[in-house]
mmCIF file of C-alpha atoms in Angstrom:
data_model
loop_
_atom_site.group_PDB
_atom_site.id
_atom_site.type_symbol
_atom_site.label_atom_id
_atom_site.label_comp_id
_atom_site.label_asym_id
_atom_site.label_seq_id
_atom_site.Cartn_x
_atom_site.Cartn_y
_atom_site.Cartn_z
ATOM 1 C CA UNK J 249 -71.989 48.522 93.395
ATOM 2 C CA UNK J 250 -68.423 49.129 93.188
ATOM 3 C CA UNK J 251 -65.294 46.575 93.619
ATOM 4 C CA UNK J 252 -64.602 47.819 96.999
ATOM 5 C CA UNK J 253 -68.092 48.052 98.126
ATOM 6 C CA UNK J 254 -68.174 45.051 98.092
ATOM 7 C CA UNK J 255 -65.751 44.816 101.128
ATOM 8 C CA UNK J 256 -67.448 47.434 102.844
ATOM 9 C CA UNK J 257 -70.687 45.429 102.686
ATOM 10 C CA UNK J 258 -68.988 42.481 103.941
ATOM 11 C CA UNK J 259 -66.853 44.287 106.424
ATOM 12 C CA UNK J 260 -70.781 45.520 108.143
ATOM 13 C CA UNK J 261 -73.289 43.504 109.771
ATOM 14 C CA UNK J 262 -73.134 40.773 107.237
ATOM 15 C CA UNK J 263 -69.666 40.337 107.650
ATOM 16 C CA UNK J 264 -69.779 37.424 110.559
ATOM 17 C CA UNK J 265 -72.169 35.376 107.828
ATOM 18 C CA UNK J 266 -72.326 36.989 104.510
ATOM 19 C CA UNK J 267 -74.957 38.799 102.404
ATOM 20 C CA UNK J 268 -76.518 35.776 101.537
ATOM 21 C CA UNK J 269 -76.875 34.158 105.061
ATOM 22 C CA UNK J 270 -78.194 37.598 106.068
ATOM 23 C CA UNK J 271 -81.242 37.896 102.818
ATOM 24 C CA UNK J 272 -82.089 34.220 103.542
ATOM 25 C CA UNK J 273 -82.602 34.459 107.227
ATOM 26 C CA UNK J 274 -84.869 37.741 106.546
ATOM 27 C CA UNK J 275 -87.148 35.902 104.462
ATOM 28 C CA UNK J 276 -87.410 33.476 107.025
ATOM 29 C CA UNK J 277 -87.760 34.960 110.471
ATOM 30 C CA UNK J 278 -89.963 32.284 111.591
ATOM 31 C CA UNK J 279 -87.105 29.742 110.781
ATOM 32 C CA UNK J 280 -83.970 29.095 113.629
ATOM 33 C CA UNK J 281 -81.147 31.076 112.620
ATOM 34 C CA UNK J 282 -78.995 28.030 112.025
ATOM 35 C CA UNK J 283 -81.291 26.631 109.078
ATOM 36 C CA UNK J 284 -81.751 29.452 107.214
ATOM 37 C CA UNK J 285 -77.527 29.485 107.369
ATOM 38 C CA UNK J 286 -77.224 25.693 106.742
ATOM 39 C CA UNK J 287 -79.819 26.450 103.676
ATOM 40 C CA UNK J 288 -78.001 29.874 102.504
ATOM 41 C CA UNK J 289 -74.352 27.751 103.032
ATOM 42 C CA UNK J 290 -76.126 24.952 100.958
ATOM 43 C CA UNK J 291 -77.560 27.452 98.061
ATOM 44 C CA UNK J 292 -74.686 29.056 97.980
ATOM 45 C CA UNK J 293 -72.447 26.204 97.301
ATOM 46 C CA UNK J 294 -74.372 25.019 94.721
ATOM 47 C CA UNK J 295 -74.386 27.960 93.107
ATOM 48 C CA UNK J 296 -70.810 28.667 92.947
ATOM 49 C CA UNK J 297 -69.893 25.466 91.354
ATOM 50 C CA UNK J 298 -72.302 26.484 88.669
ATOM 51 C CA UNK J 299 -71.098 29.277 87.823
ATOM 52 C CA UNK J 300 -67.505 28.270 88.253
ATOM 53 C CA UNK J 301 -67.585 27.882 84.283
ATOM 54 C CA UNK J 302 -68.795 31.282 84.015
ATOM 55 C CA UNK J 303 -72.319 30.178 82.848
ATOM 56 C CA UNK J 304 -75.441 28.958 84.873
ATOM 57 C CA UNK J 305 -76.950 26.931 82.542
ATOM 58 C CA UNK J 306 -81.111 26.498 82.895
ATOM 59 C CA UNK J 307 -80.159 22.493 83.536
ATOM 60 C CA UNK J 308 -78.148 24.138 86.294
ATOM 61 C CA UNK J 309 -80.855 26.338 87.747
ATOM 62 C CA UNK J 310 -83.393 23.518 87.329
ATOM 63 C CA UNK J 311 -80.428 21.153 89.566
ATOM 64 C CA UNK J 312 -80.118 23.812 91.941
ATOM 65 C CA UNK J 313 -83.730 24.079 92.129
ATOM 66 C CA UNK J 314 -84.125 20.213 92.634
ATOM 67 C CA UNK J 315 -81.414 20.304 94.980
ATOM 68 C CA UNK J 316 -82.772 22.535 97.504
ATOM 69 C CA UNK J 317 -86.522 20.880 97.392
ATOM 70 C CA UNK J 318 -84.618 17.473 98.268
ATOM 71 C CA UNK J 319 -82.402 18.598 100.517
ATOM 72 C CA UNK J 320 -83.995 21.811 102.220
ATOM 73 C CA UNK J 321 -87.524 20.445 102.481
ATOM 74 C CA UNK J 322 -89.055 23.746 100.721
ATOM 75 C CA UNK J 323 -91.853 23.934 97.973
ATOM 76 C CA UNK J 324 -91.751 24.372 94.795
ATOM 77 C CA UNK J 325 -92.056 28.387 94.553
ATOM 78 C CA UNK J 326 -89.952 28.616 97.536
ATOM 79 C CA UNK J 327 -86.739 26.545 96.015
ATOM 80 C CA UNK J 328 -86.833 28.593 92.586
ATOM 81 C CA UNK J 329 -86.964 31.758 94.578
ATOM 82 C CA UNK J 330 -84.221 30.860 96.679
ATOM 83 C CA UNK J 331 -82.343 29.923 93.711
ATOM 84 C CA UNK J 332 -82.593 33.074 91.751
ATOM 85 C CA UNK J 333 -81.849 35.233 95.216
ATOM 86 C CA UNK J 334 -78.616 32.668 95.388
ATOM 87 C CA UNK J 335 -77.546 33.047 91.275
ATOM 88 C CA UNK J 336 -77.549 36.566 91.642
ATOM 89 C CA UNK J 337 -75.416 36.859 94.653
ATOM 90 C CA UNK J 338 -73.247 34.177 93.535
ATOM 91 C CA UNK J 339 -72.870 36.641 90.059
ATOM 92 C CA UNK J 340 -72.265 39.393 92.256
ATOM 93 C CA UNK J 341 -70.331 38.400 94.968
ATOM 94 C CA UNK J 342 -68.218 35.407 93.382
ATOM 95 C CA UNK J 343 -65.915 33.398 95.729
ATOM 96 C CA UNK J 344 -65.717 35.950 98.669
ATOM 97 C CA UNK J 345 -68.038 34.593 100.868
ATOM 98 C CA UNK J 346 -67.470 30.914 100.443
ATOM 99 C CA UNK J 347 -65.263 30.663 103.344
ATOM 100 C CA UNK J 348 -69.445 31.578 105.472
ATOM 101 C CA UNK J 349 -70.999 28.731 103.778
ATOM 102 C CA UNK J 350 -68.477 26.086 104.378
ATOM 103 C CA UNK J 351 -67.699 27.300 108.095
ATOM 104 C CA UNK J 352 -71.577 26.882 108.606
ATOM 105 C CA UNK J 353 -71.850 23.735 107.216
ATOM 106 C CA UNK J 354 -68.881 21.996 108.584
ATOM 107 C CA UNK J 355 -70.148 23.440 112.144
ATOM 108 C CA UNK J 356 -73.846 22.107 111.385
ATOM 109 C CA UNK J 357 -74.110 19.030 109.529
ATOM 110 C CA UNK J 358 -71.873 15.366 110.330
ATOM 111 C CA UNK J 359 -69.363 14.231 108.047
ATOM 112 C CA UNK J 360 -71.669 12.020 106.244
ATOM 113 C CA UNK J 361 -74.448 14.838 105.199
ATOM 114 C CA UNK J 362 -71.121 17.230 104.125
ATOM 115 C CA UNK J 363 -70.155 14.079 101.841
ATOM 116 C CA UNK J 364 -73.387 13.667 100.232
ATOM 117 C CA UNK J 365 -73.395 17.416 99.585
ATOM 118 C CA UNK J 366 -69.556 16.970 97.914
ATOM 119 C CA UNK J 367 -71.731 14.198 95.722
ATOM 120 C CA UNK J 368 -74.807 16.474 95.306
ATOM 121 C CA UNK J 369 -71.998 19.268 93.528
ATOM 122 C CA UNK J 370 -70.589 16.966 91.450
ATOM 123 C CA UNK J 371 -73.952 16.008 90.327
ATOM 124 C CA UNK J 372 -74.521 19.761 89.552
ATOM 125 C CA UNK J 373 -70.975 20.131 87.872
ATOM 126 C CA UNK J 374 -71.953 16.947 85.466
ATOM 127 C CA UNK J 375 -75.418 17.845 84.727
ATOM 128 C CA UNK J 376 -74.421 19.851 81.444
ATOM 129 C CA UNK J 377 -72.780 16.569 80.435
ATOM 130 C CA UNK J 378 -69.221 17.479 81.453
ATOM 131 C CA UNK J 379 -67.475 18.406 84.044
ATOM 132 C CA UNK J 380 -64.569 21.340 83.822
ATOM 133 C CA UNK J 381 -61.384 22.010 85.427
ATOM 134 C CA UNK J 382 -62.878 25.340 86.851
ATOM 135 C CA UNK J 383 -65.419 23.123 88.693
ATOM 136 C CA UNK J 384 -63.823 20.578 89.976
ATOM 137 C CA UNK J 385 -61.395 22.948 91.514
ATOM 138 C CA UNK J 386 -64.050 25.059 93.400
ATOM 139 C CA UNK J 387 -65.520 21.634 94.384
ATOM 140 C CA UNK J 388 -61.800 20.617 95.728
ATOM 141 C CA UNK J 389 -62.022 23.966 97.631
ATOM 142 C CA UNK J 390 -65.584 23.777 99.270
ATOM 143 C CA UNK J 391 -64.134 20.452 100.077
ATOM 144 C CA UNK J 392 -61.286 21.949 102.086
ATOM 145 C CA UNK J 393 -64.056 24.252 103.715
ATOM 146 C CA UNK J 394 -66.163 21.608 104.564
ATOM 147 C CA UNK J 395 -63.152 19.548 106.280
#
């Protein structure tokens, strides 16, 4: 995929909620439409602040993973699938569909679940036993998002 395919791809169907809201809502057709989003929005986040520091670390993947099962009320196979399908968009999409998961979120959940999730990022951004500038700053911005 080419840099301005991506565009295109965005500009499509996907482009009211992003590839990754799309995928997740496939897999689950049985699910409402507005929790598969909230759990995309929430994978998604999580994996952008991981690989804000250009590396997702297995800790990361394993937080991630842990993340989801807590939060998302999914098995076991189902969170590390979901977190491999979210990595690898994260990888190729970056930051350009960030703006979807935060909009979703901040529509869906009350203040007090969006702070936890700020906590829950920070969490993730720590796990490898520091915390960089890179990730605090895409924390500060999914903050922003999340109003």
């Amino acid at each position: 995929m080419g840099f301005w395919d991506l565009f295109k791809a965005s500009a499509g169907n996907e482009g009211k909620q992003g590839q990754l809201i799309s995928k997740i809502q496939s897999l689950f057709p049985e699910s409402k439409d507005s929790d598969s989003a909230n759990l995309a929005s929430i994978a998604g986040l999580l994996c952008r602040v991981a690989i804000a520091d250009g590396n997702v670390s297995n800790k990361e993947k394993e937080h991630i993973q842990a993340s989801l099962l807590h939060w998302c009320d999914l098995d076991h196979y189902t969170a590390q699938n979901l977190t491999q399908i979210a990595v690898d968009y994260a990888k190729s999409l970056g930051d350009l569909e960030d703006h979807f998961y935060t909009a979703q979120l901040a529509k869906e959940l009350p203040k007090k679940e969006r702070q936890k999730l700020l906590c829950v990022l920070f969490e993730l951004a720590a796990v490898d036993s520091s915390v960089t500038h890179k990730e605090v700053e895409e924390i500060r911005y999914i903050a922003d998002g999340l109003l």
